[in-house]
PDB file of C-alpha atoms in Angstrom:
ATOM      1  CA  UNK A   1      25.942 -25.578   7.142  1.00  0.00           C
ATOM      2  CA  UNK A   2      22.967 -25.362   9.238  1.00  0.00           C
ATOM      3  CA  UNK A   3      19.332 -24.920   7.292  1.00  0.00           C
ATOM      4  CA  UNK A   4      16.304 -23.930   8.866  1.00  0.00           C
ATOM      5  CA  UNK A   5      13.217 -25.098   6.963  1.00  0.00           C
ATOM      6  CA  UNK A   6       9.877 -23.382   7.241  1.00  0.00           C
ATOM      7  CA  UNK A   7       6.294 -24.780   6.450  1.00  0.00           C
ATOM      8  CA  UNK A   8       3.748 -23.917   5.051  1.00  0.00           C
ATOM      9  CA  UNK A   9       5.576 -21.239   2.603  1.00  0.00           C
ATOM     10  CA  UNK A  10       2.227 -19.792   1.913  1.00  0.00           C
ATOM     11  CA  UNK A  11      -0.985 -19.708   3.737  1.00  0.00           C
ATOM     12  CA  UNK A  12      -4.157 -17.301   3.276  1.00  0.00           C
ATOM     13  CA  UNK A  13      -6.638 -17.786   6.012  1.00  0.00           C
ATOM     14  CA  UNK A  14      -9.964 -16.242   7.135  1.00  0.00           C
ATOM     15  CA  UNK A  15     -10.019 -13.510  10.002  1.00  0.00           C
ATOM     16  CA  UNK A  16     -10.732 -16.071  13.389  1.00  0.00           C
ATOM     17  CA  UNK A  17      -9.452 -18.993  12.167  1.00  0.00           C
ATOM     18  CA  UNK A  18      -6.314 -20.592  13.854  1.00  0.00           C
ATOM     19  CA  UNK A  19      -3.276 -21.548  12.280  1.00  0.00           C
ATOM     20  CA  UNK A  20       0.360 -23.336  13.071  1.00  0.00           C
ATOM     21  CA  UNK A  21       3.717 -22.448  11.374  1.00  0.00           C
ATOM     22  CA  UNK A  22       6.705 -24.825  11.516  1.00  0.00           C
ATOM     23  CA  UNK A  23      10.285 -24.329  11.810  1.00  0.00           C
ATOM     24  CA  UNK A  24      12.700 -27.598  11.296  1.00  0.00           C
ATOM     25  CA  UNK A  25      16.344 -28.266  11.299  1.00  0.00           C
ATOM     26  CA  UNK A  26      18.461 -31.035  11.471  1.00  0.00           C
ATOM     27  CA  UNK A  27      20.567 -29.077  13.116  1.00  0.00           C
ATOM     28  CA  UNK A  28      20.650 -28.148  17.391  1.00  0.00           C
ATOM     29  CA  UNK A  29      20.476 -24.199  17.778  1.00  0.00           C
ATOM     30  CA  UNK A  30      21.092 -22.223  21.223  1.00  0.00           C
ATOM     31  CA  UNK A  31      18.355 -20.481  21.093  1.00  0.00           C
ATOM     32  CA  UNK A  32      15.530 -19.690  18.481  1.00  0.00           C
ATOM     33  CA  UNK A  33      13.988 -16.357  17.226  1.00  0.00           C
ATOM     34  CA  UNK A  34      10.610 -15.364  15.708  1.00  0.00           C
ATOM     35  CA  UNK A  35      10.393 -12.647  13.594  1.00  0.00           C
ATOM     36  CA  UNK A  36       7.357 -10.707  11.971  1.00  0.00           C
ATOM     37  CA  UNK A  37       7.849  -8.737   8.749  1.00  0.00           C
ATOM     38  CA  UNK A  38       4.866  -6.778   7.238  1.00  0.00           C
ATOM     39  CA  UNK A  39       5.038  -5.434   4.021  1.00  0.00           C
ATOM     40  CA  UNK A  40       7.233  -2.417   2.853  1.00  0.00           C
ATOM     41  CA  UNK A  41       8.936  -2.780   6.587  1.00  0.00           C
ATOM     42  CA  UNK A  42      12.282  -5.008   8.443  1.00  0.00           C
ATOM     43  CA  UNK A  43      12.015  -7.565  10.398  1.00  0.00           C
ATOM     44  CA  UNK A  44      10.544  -7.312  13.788  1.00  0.00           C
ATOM     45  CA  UNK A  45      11.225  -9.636  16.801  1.00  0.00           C
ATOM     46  CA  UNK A  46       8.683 -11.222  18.527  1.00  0.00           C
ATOM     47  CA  UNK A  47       9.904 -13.598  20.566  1.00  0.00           C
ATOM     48  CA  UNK A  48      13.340 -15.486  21.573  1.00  0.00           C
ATOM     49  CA  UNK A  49      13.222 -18.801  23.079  1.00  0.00           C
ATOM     50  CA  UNK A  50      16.127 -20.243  24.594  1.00  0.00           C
ATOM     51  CA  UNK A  51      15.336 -23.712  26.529  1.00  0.00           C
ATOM     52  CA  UNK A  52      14.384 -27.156  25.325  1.00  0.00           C
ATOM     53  CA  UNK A  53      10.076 -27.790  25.311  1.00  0.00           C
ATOM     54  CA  UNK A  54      10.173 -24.024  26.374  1.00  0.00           C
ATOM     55  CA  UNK A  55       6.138 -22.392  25.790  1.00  0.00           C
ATOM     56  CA  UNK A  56       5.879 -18.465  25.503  1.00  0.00           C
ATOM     57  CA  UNK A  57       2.367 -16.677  24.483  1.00  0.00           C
ATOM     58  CA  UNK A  58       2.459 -13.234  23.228  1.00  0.00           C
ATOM     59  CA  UNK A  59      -1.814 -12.703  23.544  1.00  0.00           C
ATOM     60  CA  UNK A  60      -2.549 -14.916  20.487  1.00  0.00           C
ATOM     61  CA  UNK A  61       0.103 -15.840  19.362  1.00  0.00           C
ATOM     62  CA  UNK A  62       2.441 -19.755  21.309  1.00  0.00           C
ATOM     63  CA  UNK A  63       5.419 -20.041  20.357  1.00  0.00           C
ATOM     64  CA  UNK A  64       7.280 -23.591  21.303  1.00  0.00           C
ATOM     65  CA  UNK A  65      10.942 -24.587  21.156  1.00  0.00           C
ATOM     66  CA  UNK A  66      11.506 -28.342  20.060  1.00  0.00           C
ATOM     67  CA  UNK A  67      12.268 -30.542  23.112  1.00  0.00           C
ATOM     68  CA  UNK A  68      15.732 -31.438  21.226  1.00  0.00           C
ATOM     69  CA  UNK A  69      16.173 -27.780  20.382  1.00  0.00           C
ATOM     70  CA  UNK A  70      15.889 -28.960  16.653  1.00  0.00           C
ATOM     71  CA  UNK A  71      12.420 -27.378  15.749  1.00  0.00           C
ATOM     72  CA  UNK A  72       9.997 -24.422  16.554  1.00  0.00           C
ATOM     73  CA  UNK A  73       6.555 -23.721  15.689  1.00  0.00           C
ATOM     74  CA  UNK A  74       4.701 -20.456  16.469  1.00  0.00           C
ATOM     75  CA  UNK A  75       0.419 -21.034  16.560  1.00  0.00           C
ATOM     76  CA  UNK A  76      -1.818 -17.801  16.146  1.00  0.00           C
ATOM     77  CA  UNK A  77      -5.477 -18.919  17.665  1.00  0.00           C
ATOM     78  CA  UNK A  78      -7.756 -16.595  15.910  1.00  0.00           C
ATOM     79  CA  UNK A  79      -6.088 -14.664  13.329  1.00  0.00           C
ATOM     80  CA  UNK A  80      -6.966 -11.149  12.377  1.00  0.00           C
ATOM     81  CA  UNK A  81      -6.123  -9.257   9.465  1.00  0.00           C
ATOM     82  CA  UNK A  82      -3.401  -7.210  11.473  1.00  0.00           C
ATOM     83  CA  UNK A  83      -1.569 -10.761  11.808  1.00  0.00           C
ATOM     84  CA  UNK A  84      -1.035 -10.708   8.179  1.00  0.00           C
ATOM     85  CA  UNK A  85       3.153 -10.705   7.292  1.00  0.00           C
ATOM     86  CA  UNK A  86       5.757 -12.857   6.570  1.00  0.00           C
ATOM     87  CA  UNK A  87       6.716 -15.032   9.818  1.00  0.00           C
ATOM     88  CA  UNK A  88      10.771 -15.668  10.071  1.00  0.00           C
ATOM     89  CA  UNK A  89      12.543 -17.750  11.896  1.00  0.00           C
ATOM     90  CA  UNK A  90      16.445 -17.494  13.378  1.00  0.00           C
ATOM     91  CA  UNK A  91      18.557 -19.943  14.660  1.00  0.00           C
ATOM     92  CA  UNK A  92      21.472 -19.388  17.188  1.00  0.00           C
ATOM     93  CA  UNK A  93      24.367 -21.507  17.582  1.00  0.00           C
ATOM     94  CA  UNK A  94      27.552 -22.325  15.503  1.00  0.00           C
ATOM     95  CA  UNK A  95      28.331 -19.862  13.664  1.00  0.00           C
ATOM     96  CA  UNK A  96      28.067 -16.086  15.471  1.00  0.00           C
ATOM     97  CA  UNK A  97      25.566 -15.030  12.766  1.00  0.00           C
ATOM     98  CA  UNK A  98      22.073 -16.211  13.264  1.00  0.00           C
ATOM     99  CA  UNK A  99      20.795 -18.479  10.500  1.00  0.00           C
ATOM    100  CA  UNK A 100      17.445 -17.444   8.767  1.00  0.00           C
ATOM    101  CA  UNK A 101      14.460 -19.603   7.654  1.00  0.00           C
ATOM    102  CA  UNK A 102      13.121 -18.332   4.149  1.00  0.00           C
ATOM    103  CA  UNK A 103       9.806 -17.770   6.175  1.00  0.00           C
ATOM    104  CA  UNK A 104       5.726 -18.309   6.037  1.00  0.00           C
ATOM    105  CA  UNK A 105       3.610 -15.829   3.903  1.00  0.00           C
ATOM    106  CA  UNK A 106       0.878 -15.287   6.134  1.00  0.00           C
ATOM    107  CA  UNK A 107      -2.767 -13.056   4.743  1.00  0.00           C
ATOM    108  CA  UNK A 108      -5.768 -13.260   6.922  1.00  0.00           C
ATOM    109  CA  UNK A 109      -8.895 -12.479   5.225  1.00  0.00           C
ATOM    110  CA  UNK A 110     -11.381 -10.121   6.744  1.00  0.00           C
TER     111      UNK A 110
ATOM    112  CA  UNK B   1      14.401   9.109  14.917  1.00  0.00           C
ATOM    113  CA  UNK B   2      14.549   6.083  16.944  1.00  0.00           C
ATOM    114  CA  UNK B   3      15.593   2.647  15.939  1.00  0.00           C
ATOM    115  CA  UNK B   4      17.508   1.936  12.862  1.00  0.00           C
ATOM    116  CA  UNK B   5      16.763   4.294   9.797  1.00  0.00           C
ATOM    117  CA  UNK B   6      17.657   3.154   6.375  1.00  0.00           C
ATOM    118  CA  UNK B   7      17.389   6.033   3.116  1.00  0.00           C
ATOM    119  CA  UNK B   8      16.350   6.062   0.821  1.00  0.00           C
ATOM    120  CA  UNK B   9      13.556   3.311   0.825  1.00  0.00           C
ATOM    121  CA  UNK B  10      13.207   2.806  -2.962  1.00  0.00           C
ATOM    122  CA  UNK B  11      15.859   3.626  -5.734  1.00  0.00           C
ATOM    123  CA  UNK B  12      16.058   2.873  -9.091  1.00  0.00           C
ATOM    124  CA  UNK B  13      19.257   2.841 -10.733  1.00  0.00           C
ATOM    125  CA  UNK B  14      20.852   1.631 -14.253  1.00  0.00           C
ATOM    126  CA  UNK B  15      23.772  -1.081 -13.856  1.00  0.00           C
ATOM    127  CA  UNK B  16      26.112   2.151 -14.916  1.00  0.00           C
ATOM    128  CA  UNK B  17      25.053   4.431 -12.312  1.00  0.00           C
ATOM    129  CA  UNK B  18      26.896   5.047  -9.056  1.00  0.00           C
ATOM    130  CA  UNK B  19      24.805   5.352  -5.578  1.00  0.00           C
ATOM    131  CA  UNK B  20      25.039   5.017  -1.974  1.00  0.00           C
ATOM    132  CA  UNK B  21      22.632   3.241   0.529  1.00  0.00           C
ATOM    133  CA  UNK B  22      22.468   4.646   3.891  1.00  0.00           C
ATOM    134  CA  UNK B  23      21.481   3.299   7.462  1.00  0.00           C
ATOM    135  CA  UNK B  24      21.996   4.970  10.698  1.00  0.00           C
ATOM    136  CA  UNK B  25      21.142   3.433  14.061  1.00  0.00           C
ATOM    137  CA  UNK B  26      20.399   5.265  17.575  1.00  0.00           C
ATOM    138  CA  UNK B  27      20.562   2.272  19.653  1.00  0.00           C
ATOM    139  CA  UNK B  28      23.577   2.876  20.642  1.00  0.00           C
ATOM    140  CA  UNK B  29      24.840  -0.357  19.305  1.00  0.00           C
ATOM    141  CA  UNK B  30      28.322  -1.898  18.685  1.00  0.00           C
ATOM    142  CA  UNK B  31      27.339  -4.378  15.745  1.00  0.00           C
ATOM    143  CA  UNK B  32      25.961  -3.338  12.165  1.00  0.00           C
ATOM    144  CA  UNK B  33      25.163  -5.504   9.481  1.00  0.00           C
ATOM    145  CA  UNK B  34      23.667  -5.587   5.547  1.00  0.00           C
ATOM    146  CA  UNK B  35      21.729  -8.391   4.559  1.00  0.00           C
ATOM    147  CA  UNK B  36      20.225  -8.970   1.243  1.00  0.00           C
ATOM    148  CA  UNK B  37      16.395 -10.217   0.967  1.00  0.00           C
ATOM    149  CA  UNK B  38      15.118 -11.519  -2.514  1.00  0.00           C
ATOM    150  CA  UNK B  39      11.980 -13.188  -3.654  1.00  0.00           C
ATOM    151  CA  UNK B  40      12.120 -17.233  -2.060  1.00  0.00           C
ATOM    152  CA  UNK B  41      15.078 -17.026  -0.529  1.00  0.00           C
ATOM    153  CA  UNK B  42      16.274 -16.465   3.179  1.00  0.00           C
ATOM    154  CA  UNK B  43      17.691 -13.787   4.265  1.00  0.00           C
ATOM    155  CA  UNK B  44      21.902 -13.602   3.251  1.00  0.00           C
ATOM    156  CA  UNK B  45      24.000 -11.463   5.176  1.00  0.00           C
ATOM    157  CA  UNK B  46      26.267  -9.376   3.447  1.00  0.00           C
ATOM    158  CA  UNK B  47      28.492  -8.052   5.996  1.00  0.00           C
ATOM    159  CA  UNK B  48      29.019  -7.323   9.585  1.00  0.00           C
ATOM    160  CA  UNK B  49      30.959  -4.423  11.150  1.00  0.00           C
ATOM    161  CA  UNK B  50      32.006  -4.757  15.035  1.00  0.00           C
ATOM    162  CA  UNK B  51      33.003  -1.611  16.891  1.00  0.00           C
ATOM    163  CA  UNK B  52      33.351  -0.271  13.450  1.00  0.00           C
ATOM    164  CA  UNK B  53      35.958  -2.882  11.947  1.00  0.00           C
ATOM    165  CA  UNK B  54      34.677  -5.625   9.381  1.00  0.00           C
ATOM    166  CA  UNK B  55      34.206  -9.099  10.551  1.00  0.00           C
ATOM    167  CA  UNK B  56      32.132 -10.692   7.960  1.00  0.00           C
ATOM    168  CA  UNK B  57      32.392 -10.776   4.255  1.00  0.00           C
ATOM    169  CA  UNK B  58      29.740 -13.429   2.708  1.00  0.00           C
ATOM    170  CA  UNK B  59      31.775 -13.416  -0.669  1.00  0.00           C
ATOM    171  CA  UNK B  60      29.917 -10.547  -1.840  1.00  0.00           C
ATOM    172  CA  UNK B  61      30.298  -9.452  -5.616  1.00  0.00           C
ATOM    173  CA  UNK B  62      32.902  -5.979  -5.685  1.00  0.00           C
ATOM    174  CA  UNK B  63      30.103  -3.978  -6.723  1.00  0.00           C
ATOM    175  CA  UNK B  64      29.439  -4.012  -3.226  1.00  0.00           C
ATOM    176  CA  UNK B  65      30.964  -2.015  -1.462  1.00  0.00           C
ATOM    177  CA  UNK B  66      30.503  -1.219   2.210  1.00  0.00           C
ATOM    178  CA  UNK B  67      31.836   1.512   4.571  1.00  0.00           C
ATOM    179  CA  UNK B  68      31.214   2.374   8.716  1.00  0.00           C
ATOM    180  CA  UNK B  69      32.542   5.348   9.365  1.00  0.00           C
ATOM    181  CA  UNK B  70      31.530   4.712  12.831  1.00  0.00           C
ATOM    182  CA  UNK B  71      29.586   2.800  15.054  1.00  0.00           C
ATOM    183  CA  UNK B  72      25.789   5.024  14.275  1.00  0.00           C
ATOM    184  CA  UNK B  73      26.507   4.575  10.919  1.00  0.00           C
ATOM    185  CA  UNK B  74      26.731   2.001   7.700  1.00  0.00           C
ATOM    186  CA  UNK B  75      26.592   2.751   3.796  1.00  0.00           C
ATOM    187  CA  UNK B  76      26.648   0.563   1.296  1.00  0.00           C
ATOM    188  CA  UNK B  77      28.633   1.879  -2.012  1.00  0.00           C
ATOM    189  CA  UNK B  78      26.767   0.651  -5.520  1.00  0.00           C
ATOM    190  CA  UNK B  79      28.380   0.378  -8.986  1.00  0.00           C
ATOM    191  CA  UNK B  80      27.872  -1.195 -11.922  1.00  0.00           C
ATOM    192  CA  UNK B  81      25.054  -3.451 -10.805  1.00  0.00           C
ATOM    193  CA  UNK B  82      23.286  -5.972 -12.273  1.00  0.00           C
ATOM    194  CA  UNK B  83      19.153  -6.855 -12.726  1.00  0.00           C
ATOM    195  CA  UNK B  84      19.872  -9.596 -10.341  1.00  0.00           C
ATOM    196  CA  UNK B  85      20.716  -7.314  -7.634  1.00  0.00           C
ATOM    197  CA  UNK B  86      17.518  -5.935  -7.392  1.00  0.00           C
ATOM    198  CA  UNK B  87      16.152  -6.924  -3.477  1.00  0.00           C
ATOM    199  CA  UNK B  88      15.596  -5.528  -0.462  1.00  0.00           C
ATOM    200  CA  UNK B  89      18.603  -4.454   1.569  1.00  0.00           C
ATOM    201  CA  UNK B  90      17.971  -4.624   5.133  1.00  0.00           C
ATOM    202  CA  UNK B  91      20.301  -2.975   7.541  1.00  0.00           C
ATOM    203  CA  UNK B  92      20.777  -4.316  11.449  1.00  0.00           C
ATOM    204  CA  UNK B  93      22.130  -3.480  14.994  1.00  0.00           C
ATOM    205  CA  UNK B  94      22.717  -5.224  17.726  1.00  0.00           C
ATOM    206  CA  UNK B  95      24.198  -4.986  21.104  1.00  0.00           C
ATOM    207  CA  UNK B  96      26.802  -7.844  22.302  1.00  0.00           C
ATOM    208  CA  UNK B  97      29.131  -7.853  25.181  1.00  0.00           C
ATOM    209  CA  UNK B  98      32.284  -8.729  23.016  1.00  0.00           C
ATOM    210  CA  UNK B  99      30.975  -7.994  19.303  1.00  0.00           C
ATOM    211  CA  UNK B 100      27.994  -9.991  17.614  1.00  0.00           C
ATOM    212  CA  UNK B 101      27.035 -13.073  18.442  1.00  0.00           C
ATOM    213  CA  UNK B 102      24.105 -15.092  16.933  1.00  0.00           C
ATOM    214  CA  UNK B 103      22.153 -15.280  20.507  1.00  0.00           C
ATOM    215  CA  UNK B 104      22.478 -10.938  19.978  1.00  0.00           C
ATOM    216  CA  UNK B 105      18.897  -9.171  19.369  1.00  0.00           C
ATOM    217  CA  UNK B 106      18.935  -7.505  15.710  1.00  0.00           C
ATOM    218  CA  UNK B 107      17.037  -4.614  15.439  1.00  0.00           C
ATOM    219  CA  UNK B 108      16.318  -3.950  11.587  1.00  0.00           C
ATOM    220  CA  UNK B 109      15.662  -1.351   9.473  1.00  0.00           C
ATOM    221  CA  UNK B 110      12.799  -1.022   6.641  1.00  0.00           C
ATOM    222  CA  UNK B 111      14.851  -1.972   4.003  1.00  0.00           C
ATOM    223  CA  UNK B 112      15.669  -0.186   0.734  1.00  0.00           C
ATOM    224  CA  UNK B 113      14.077  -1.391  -1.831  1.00  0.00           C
ATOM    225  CA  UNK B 114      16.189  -1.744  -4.744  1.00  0.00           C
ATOM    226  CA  UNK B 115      15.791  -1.884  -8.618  1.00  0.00           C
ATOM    227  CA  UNK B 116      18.404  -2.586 -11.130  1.00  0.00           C
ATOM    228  CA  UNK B 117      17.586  -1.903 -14.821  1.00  0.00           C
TER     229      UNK B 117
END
């Protein structure tokens, strides 16, 4: 069974500070997507990354895919409020379902 | 409407009533799906429907029951539930060449919020 674990669970920041989110397995995945949820709403994709040590930026926001395809982490460099949501992660590979990480609580702080 | 639609967004029910959740995509995709989203846990899929046939089961409880009658549409039938059901149910699409596969976008709905008493 492949597990994704995300760290930090929770994490309330002030607006312009910067912040990293993990995502860990033991397991290799195909590729690895980034999801943002906001309150009250579904899960919306932000970003898919696909090769080994692979960097994509979305304005503020770096997402980077493990070098061993094992790990992710997604850093926002000055949050704002509008950042605020729960930040999910989905592995590829194995199974035909995506596996889901149980995800970071995220609140900036104006 | 564009994007995947789920109604209604909140219900309420008691664990003897009967009720129907409802999504409806206009992506004109060939994979839908019901997950289940509770408080500290990730997100468990509940089924998948390909070109309108069922593909996935996750051992989900008979109280559950789901139905495609085709490929714009999933419901998900409700009876006799219990206070433990009470989650979000999130409904997806995606697109894939031969059915789903995990590498497949999937485009979500906002969830019905559910409440079992």
């Amino acid at each position: 069974t492949q597990l994704l674990e995300q760290s930090p669970q929770f994490l309330s920041i002030q607006e312009g500070e910067n912040l990293t989110v993990y995502c860990n397995s033991s397991s290799v995945f195909s590729s690895l997507q980034w999801y943002r949820q906001e309150p009250g709403e579904g899960p919306v994709l932000l970003v898919t990354v696909v090769t080994g040590g692979e960097v994509k930026k979305l304005k503020r926001l770096t997402f980077q895919f493990g070098d061993a395809r094992k790990d992710s982490s997604l850093h926002i460099t000055a949050a704002q409020p509008g950042d605020t949501g729960l930040y999910l992660c989905a592995g590829a590979g194995g199974s035909y379902i995506p596996t889901f990480g149980r995800g970071t609580s995220l609140i900036v702080h104006p | 409407e564009t994007g995947v639609t789920q109604t209604p967004r909140h219900l309420v029910m008691g664990m003897t009533n009967k009720k129907s959740l409802k999504c409806e995509q206009h992506l004109g995709h060939n994979a839908m799906y019901w997950y289940k989203q509770s408080a500290k846990k990730p997100l468990e899929l509940m089924f998948v429907y390909s070109l309108e046939e069922r593909v996935e089961n996750n051992s989900v409880p008979s109280r559950f029951s789901p139905e495609c009658p085709n490929s714009s549409h999933l419901f998900l039938h409700l009876h006799t539930l219990q206070p433990e059901d009470s989650a979000l149910y999130l409904c997806a699409s995606s697109q894939g060449s031969r059915g789903p596969t995990s590498t497949d976008t999937q485009y979500f709905g906002p969830g019905t919020r559910l409440t079992v008493l």
